[in-house]
Short mmCIF file of C-alpha atoms in Angstrom, two decimals:
data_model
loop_
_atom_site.label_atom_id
_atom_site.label_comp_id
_atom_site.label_asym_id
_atom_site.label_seq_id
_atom_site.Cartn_x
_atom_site.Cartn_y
_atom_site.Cartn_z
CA UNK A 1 0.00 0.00 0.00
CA UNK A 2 1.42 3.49 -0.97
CA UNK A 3 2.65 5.81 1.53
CA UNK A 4 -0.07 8.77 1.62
CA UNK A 5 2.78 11.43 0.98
CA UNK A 6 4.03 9.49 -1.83
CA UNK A 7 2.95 8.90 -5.49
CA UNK A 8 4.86 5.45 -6.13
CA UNK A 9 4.62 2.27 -4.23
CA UNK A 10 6.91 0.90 -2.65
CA UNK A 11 8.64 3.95 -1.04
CA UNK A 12 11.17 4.23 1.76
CA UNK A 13 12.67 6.73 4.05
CA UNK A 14 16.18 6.81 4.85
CA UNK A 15 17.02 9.97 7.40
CA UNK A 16 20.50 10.89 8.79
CA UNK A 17 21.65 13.51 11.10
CA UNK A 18 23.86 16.16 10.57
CA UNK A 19 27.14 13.93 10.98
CA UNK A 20 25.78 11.15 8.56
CA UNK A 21 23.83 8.65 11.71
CA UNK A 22 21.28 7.12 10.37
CA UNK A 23 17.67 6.46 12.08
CA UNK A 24 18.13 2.66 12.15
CA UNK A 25 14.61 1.72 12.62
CA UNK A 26 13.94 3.04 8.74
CA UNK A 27 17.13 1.51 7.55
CA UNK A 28 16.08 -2.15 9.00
CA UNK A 29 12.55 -1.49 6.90
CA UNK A 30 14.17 -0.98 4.05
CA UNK A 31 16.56 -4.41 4.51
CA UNK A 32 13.89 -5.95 5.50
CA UNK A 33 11.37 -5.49 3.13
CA UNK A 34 13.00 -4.45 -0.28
CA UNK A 35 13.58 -8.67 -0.81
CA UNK A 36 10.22 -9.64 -0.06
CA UNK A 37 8.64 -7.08 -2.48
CA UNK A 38 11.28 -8.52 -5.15
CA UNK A 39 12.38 -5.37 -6.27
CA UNK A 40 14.59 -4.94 -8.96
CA UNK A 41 15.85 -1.46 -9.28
CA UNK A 42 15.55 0.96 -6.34
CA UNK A 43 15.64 4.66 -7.15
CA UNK A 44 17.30 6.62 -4.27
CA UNK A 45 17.23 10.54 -4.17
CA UNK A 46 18.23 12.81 -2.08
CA UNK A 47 16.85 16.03 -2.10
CA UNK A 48 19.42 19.51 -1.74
CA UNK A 49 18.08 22.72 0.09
CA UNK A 50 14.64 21.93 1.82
CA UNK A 51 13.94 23.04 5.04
CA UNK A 52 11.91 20.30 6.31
CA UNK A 53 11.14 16.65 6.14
CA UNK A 54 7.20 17.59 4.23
CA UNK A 55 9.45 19.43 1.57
CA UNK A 56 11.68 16.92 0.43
CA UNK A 57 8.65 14.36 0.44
CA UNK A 58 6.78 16.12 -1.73
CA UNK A 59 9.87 16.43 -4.39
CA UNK A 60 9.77 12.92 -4.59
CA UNK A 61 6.68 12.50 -4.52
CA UNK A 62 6.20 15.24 -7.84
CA UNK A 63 9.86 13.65 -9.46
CA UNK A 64 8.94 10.44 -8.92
CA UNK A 65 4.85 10.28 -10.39
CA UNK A 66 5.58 9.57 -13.69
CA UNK A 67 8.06 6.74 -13.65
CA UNK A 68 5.54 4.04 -13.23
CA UNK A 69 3.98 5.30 -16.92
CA UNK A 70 7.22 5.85 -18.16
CA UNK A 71 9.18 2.72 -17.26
CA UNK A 72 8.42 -0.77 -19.13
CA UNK A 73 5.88 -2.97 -17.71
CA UNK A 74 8.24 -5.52 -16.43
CA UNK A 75 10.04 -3.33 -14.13
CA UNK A 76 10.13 -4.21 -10.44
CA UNK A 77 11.03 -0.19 -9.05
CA UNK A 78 11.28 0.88 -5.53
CA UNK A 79 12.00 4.36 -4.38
CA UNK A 80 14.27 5.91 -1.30
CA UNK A 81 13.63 9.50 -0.68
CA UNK A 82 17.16 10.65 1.45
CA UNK A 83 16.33 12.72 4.61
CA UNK A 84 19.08 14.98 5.89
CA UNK A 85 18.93 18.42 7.64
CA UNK A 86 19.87 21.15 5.31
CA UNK A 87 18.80 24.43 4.49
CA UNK A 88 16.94 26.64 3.02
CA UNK A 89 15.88 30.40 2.66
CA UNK A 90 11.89 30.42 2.30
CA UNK A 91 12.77 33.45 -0.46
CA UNK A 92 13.42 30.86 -2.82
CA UNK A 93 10.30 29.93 -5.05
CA UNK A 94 10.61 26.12 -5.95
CA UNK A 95 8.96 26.46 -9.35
CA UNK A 96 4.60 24.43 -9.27
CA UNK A 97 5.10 24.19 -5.66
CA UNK A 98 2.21 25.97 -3.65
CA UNK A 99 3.56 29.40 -2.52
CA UNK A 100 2.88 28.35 1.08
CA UNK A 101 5.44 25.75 1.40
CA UNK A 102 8.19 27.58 0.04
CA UNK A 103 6.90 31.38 1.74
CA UNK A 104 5.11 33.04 3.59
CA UNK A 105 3.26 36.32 3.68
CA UNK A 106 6.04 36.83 6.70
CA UNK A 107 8.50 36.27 4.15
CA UNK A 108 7.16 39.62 1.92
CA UNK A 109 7.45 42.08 4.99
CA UNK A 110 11.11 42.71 3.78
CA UNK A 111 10.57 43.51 0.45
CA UNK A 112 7.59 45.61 1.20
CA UNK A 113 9.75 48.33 3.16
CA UNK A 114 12.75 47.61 0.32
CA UNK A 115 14.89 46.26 3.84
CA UNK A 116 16.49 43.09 3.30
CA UNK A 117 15.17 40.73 6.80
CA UNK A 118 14.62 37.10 8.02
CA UNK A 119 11.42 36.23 7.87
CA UNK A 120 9.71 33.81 11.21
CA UNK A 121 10.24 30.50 8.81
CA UNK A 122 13.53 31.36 7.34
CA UNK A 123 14.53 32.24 11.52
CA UNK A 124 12.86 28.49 12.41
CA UNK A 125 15.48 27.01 9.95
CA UNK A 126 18.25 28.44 10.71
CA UNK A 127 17.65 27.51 14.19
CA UNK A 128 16.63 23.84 13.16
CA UNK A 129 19.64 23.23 11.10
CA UNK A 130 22.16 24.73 13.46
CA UNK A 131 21.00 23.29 16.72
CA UNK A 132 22.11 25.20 19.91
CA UNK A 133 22.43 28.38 17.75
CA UNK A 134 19.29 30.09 18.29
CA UNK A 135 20.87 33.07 20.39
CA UNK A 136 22.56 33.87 17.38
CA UNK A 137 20.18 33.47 14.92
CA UNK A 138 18.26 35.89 17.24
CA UNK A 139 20.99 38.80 17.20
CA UNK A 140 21.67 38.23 13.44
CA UNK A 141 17.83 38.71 12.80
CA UNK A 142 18.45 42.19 14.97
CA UNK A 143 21.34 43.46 12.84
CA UNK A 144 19.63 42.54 9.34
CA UNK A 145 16.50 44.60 10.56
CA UNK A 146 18.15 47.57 12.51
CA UNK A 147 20.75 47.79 9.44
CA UNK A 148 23.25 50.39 11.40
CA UNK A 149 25.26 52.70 9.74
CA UNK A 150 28.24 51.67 11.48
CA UNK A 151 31.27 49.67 9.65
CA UNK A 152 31.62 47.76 13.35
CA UNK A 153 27.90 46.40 12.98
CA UNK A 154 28.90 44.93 10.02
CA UNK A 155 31.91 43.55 11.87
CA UNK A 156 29.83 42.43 14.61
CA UNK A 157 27.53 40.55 11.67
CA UNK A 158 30.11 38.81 10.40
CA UNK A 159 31.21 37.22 13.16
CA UNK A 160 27.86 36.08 14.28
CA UNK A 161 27.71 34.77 11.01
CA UNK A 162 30.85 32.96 11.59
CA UNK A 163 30.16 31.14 14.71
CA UNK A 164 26.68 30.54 13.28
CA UNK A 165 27.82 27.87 10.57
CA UNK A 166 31.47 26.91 12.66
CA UNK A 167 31.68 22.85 13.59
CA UNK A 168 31.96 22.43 17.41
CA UNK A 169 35.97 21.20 17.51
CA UNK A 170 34.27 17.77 19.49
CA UNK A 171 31.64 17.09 16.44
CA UNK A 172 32.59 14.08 14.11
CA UNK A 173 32.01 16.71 11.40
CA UNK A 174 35.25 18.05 12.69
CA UNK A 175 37.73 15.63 11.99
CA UNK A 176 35.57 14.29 8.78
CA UNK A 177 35.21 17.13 7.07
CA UNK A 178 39.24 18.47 5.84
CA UNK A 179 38.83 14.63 4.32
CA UNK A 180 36.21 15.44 2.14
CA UNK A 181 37.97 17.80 0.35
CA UNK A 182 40.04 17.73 -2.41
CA UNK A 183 42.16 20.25 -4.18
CA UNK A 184 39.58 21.63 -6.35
CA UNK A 185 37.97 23.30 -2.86
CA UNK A 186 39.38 25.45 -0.37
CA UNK A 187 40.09 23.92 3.17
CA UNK A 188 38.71 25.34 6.47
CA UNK A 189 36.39 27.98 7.04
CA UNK A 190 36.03 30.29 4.38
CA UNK A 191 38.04 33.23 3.72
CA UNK A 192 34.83 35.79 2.92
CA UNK A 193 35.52 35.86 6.68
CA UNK A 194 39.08 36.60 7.33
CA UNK A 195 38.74 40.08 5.59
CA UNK A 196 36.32 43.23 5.65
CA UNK A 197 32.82 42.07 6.47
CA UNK A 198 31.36 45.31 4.81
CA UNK A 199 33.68 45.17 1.48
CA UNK A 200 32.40 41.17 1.31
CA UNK A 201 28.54 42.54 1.42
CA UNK A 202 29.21 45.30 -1.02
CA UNK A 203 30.16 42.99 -2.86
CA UNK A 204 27.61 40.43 -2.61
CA UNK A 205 24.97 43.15 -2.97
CA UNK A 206 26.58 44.25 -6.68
CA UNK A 207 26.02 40.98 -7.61
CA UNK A 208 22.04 40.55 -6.59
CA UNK A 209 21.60 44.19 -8.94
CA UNK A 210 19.97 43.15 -11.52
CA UNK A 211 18.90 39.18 -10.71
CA UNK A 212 15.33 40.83 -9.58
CA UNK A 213 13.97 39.26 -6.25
CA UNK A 214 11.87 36.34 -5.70
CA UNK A 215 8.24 38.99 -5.40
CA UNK A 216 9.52 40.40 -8.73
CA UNK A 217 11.80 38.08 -10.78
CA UNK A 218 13.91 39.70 -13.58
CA UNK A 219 13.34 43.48 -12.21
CA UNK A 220 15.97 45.62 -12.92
CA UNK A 221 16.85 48.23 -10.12
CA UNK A 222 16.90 51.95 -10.69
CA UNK A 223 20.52 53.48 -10.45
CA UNK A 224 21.40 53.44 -7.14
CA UNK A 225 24.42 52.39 -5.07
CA UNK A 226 23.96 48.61 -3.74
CA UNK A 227 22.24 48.72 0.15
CA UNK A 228 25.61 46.54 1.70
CA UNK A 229 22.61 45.28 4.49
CA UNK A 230 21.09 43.40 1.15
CA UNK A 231 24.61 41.50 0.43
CA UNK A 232 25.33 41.12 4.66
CA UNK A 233 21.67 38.58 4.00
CA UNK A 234 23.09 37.46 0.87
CA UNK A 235 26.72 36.25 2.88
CA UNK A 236 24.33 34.63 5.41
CA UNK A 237 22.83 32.60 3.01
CA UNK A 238 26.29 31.81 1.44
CA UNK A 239 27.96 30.59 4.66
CA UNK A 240 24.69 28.22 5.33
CA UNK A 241 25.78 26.83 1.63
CA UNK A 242 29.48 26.11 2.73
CA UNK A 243 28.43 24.68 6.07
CA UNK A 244 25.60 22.32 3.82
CA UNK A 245 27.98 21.36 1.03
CA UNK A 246 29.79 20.30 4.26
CA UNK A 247 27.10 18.63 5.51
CA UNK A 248 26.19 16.91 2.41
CA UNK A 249 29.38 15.14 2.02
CA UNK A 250 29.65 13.76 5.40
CA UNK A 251 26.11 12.82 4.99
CA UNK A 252 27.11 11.26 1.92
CA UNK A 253 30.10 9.15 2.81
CA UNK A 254 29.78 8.63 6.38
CA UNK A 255 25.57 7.83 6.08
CA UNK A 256 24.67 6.76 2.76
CA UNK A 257 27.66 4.76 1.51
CA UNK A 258 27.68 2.68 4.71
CA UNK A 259 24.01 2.04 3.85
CA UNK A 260 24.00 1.31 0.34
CA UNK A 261 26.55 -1.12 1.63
CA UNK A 262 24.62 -3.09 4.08
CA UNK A 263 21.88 -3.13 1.24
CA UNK A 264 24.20 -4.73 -0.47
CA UNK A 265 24.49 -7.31 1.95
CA UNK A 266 20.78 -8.11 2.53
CA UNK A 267 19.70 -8.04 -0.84
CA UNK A 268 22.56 -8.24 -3.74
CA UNK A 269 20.61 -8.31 -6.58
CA UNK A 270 18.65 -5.03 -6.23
CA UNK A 271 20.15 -2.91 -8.61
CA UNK A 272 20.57 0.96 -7.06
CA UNK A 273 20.15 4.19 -8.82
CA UNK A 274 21.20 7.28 -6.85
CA UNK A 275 19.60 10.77 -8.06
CA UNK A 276 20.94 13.99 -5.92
CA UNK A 277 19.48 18.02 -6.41
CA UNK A 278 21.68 20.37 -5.81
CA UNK A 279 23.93 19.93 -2.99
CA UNK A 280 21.74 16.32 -2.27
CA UNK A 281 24.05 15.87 -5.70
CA UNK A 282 26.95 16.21 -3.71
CA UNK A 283 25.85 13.76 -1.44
CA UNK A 284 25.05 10.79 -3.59
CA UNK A 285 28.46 11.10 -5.31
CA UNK A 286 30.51 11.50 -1.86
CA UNK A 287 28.34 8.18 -1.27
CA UNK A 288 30.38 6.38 -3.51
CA UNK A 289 33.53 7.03 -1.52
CA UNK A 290 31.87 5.54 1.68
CA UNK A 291 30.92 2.52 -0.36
CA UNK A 292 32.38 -0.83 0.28
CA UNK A 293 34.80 -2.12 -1.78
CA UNK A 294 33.67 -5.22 -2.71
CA UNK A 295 30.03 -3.23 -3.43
CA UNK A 296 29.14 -3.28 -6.82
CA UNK A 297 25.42 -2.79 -6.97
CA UNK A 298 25.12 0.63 -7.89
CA UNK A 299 24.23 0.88 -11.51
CA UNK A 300 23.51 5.12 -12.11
CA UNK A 301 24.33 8.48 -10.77
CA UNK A 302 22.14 11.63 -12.49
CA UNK A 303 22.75 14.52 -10.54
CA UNK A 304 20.30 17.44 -10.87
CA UNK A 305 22.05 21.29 -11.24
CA UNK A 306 24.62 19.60 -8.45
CA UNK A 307 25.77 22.51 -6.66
CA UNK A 308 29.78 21.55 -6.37
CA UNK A 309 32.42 21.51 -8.02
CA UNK A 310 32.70 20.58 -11.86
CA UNK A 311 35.77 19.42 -11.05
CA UNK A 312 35.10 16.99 -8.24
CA UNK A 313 35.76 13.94 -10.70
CA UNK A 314 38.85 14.96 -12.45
CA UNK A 315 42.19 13.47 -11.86
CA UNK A 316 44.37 16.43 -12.59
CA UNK A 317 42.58 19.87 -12.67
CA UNK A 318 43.53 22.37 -15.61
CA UNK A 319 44.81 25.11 -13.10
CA UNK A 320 46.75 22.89 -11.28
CA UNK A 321 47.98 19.32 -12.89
CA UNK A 322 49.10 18.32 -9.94
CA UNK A 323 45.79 18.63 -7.88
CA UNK A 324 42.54 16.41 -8.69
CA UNK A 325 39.10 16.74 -7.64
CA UNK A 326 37.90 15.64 -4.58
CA UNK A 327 35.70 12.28 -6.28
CA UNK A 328 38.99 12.12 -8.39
CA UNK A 329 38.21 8.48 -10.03
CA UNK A 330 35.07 7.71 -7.89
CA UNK A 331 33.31 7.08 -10.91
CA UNK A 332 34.44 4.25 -11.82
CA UNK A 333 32.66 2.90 -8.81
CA UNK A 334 29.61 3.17 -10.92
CA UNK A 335 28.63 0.22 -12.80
CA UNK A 336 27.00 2.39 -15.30
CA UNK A 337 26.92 6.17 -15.88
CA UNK A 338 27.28 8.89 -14.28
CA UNK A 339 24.65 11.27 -16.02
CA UNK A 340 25.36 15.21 -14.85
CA UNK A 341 22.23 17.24 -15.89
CA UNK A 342 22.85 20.98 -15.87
CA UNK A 343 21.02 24.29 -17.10
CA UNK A 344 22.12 27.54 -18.18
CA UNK A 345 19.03 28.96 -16.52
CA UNK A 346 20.21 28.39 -12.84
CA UNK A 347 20.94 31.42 -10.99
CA UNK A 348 21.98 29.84 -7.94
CA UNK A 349 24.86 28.33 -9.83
CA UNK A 350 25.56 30.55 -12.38
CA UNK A 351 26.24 33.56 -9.74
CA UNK A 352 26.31 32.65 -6.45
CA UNK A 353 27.92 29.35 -6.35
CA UNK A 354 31.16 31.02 -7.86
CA UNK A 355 30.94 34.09 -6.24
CA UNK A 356 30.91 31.96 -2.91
CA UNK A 357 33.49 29.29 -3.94
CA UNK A 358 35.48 32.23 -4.92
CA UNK A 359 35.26 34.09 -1.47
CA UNK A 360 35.59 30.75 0.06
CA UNK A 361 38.75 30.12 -1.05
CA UNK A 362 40.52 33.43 -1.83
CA UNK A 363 40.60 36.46 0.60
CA UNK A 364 40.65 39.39 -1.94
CA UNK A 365 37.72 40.99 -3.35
CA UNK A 366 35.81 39.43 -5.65
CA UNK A 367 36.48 42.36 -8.62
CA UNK A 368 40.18 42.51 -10.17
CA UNK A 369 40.87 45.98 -11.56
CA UNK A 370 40.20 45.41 -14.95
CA UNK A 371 37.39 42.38 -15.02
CA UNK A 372 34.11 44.13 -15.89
CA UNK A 373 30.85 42.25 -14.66
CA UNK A 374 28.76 44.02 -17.49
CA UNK A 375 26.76 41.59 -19.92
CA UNK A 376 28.30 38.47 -18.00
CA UNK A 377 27.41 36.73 -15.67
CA UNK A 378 29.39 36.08 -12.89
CA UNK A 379 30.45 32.36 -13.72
CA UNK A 380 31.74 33.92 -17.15
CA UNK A 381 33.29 36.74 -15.27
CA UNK A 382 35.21 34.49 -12.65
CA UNK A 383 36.54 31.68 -15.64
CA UNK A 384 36.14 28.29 -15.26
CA UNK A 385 38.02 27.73 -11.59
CA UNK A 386 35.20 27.95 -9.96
CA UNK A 387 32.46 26.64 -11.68
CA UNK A 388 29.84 24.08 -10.62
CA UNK A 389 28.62 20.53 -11.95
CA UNK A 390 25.07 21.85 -12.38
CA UNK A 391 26.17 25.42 -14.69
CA UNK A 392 28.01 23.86 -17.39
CA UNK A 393 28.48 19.55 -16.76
CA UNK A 394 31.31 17.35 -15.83
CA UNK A 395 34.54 19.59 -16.51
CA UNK A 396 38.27 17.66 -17.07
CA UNK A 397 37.44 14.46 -17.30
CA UNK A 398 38.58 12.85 -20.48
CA UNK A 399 35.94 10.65 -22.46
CA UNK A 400 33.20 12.56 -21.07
CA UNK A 401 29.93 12.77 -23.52
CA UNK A 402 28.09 15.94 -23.44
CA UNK A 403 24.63 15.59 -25.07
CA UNK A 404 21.13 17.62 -25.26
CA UNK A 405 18.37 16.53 -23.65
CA UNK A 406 16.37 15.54 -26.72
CA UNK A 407 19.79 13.06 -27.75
CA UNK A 408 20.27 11.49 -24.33
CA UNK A 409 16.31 9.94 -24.96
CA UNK A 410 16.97 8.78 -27.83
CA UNK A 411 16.76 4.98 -27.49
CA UNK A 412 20.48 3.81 -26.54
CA UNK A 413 22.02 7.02 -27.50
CA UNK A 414 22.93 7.23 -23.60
CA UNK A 415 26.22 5.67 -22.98
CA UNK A 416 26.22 2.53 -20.62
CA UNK A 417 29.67 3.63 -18.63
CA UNK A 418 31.52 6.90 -17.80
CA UNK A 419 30.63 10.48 -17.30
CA UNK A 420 28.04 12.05 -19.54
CA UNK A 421 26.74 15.73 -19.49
CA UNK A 422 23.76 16.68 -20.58
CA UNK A 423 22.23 20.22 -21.28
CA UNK A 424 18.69 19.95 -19.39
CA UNK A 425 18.02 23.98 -20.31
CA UNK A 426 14.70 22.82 -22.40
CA UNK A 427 13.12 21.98 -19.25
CA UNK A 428 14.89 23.28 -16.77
CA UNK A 429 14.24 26.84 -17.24
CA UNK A 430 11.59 28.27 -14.97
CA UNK A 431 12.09 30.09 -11.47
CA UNK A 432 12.56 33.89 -10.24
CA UNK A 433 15.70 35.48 -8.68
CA UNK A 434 18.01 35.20 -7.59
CA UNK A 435 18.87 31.87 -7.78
CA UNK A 436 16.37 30.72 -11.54
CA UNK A 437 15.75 27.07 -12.65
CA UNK A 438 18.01 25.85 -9.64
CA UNK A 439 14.61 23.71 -7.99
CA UNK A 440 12.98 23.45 -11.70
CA UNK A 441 13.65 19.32 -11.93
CA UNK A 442 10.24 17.75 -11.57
CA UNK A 443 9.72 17.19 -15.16
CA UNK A 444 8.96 13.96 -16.78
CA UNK A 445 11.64 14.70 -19.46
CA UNK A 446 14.44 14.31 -16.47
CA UNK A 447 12.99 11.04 -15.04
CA UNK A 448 13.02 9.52 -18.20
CA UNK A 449 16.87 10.21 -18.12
CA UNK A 450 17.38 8.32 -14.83
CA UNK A 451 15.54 5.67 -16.08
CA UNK A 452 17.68 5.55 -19.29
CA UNK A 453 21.13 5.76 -16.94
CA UNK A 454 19.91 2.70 -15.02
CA UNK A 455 18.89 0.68 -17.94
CA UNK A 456 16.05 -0.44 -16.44
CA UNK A 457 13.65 -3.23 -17.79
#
């Protein structure tokens, strides 16, 4: 009998905390049960930057409704939606999903007055998904609303910010997360912090001119010099991405992986197909480093507009031979491909993700002297370094096929092995600023391309 919540039959939960434990009562369901029901092919996905459990079950529930029409009438499917406590800001509209579960009215009481503010639901998150943190979730909600005039406040800000998204030095999170690294992304916390709080916000506020707001996407400011208080929210939500692409990769390895291996164990010939959004991309593909050796059961990877680095795979990266990614190889765990869908349309990664990875790693400004923003945007601006998986596909990686969305559904045009890219921009297309088509995936278009990765009959 189907889960309520969810539009497929048979569907599991798998949740994990925030250092990649697992509830082991839902695990032992899923062991338990996934034989009897004699599934074949079990669909796992793991959502990116929902705030709450009723969120991510209602992705699945809208990615996963047409696969029963879709696949053939012999398969034997099961589905896994992934669980984990992430992130994120309620000013993001998740494109056919009712207004009230991804705003408010709360949420418009900024934007009415033209003063950038947390809203009550965006404050609940924040103090959900940093646990122990709500003092200072409290006094950054002050500083965002008060806005002073005063370089200190901004100083003040940043530091709040700071110990906001830092890893207690006694968390396993601590000690796991240098290793999830590799030398395509900066180690430690990130340098937007070791500088000028103010010149940072400046900054990020030049780069929201222009990208139009989520109450009116596209809109293109009058001329006026960037409100800093605007880019101070806009580094909040940037340091609760590096503390969730954090997240997501102990999740990933440390939760997931160990799981898929027991799975293994209990029932070998269920073939697995992981599907990630955004940094829930990350997540599936840092699985495959906490896989088992001897597991070879998982058959496809199709990330959705990942949000990390295009890079991650690569053995040697083009700015530095001597460095790889941090999944450097992992791919070859795979025994099938791995399918990276990406979109020109997504905001989030086409600005903010390398605007971010940027500050992350490097302490100067984000401007040189003589790089001019205008016409560009900022991933064109910034040059490949610091690009992401879900702006422009698997980067570095010899052998990889990149394809259009119309040629990867062809019938076996998709290949069976290695990394393919494919440009998802037909569908993926919709959404208002800042951050675009980032949450624009429930289309029947992309399920048909996970079930083409996993080959499945």
């Amino acid at each position: 009998m189907a889960d309520p919540e969810m539009s497929v039959s048979p569907y599991w939960e798998l949740t994990f905390d925030a250092d990649g434990d697992t509830d082991g009562r839902k695990r032992d369901r899923l062991l338990a049960e996934v034989n009897p029901l004699e599934v074949r092919d079990l669909v796992v996905f793991a959502h990116g930057w929902n705030n709450d459990r009723s969120m991510a079950t209602e992705l699945y529930s809208r990615f996963f409704a047409p696969i029963p029409a879709l696949a053939p009438a012999t398969a034997r499917i099961g589905y896994v939606g992934v669980v984990w406590p992430s992130m994120r800001f309620t000013d993001e509209p998740i494109p056919d999903f009712p207004r009230s579960m991804t705003a408010t009215a709360t949420a418009a009481a900024p934007a009415e007055t033209g003063r950038p503010g947390l809203d009550k639901d965006t404050r609940h998150a924040l103090i959900e998904t940093f646990p122990g943190r709500a003092t200072v979730v409290e006094q950054i909600a002050r500083l965002l609303d008060q806005q002073p005039d005063d370089e200190r406040a901004f100083e003040e800000y940043g530091g709040l910010v700071r110990l906001l998204v830092e890893v207690p030095p006694d968390a396993p999170q601590a000690g796991f997360a240098a290793d999830l690294l590799g030398d395509d992304e900066p180690e430690g916390l990130p340098e937007m912090f070791a500088g000028s709080t103010a010149a940072v916000c400046e900054e990020f506020a030049g780069a929201l001119v222009g990208h139009g707001s989520p109450e009116s996407p596209g809109a293109v400011a009058e001329f006026a010099l960037p409100n800093p208080w605007k880019g101070a929210q806009e580094l909040l939500r940037q340091a609760t991405y590096y503390a969730m692409k954090r997240r997501a990769g102990t999740v990933g390895e440390r939760g997931l992986g160990p799981v898929l291996g027991r799975l293994a164990e209990a029932a070998p010939g269920v073939r697995v197909h992981l599907v990630g959004h955004s940094f829930g991309a990350r997540l599936v593909s840092f699985a495959l480093r906490g896989l088992p050796k001897e597991v070879g059961t998982v058959k496809s990877v199709t990330l959705l507009q990942g949000a990390f680095s295009h890079y991650a795979f690569a053995e040697k990266l083009p700015h530095d031979t001597g460095a790889g990614g941090a999944l450097r190889g992992r791919q070859s765990r795979i025994d099938g491909p791995l399918v990276c869908c990406y979109s020109q349309h997504d905001g989030a990664l086409s600005t903010f993700y390398p605007l971010a990875s940027r500050m992350a790693g490097e302490s100067q400004g984000l401007l040189d002297a003589d790089r001019s923003f205008a016409g560009l945007s900022v991933a064109k601006a910034l040059g490949p370094k610091w690009g992401a998986m879900g702006h422009d596909g698997v980067q570095a990686v010899p052998g990889t096929v990149r394809l259009t969305l119309a040629e990867a559904l062809q019938p076996a045009k998709l290949p069976t092995s290695g990394c393919v890219s494919v440009d998802a921009a037909a569908v993926v297309k919709n959404g208002g600023g800042p951050v675009g088509a980032h949450s624009d995936i429930c289309h029947a278009e992309l399920a048909r391309v996970v079930l083409a990765a996993g080959r499945i009959k």
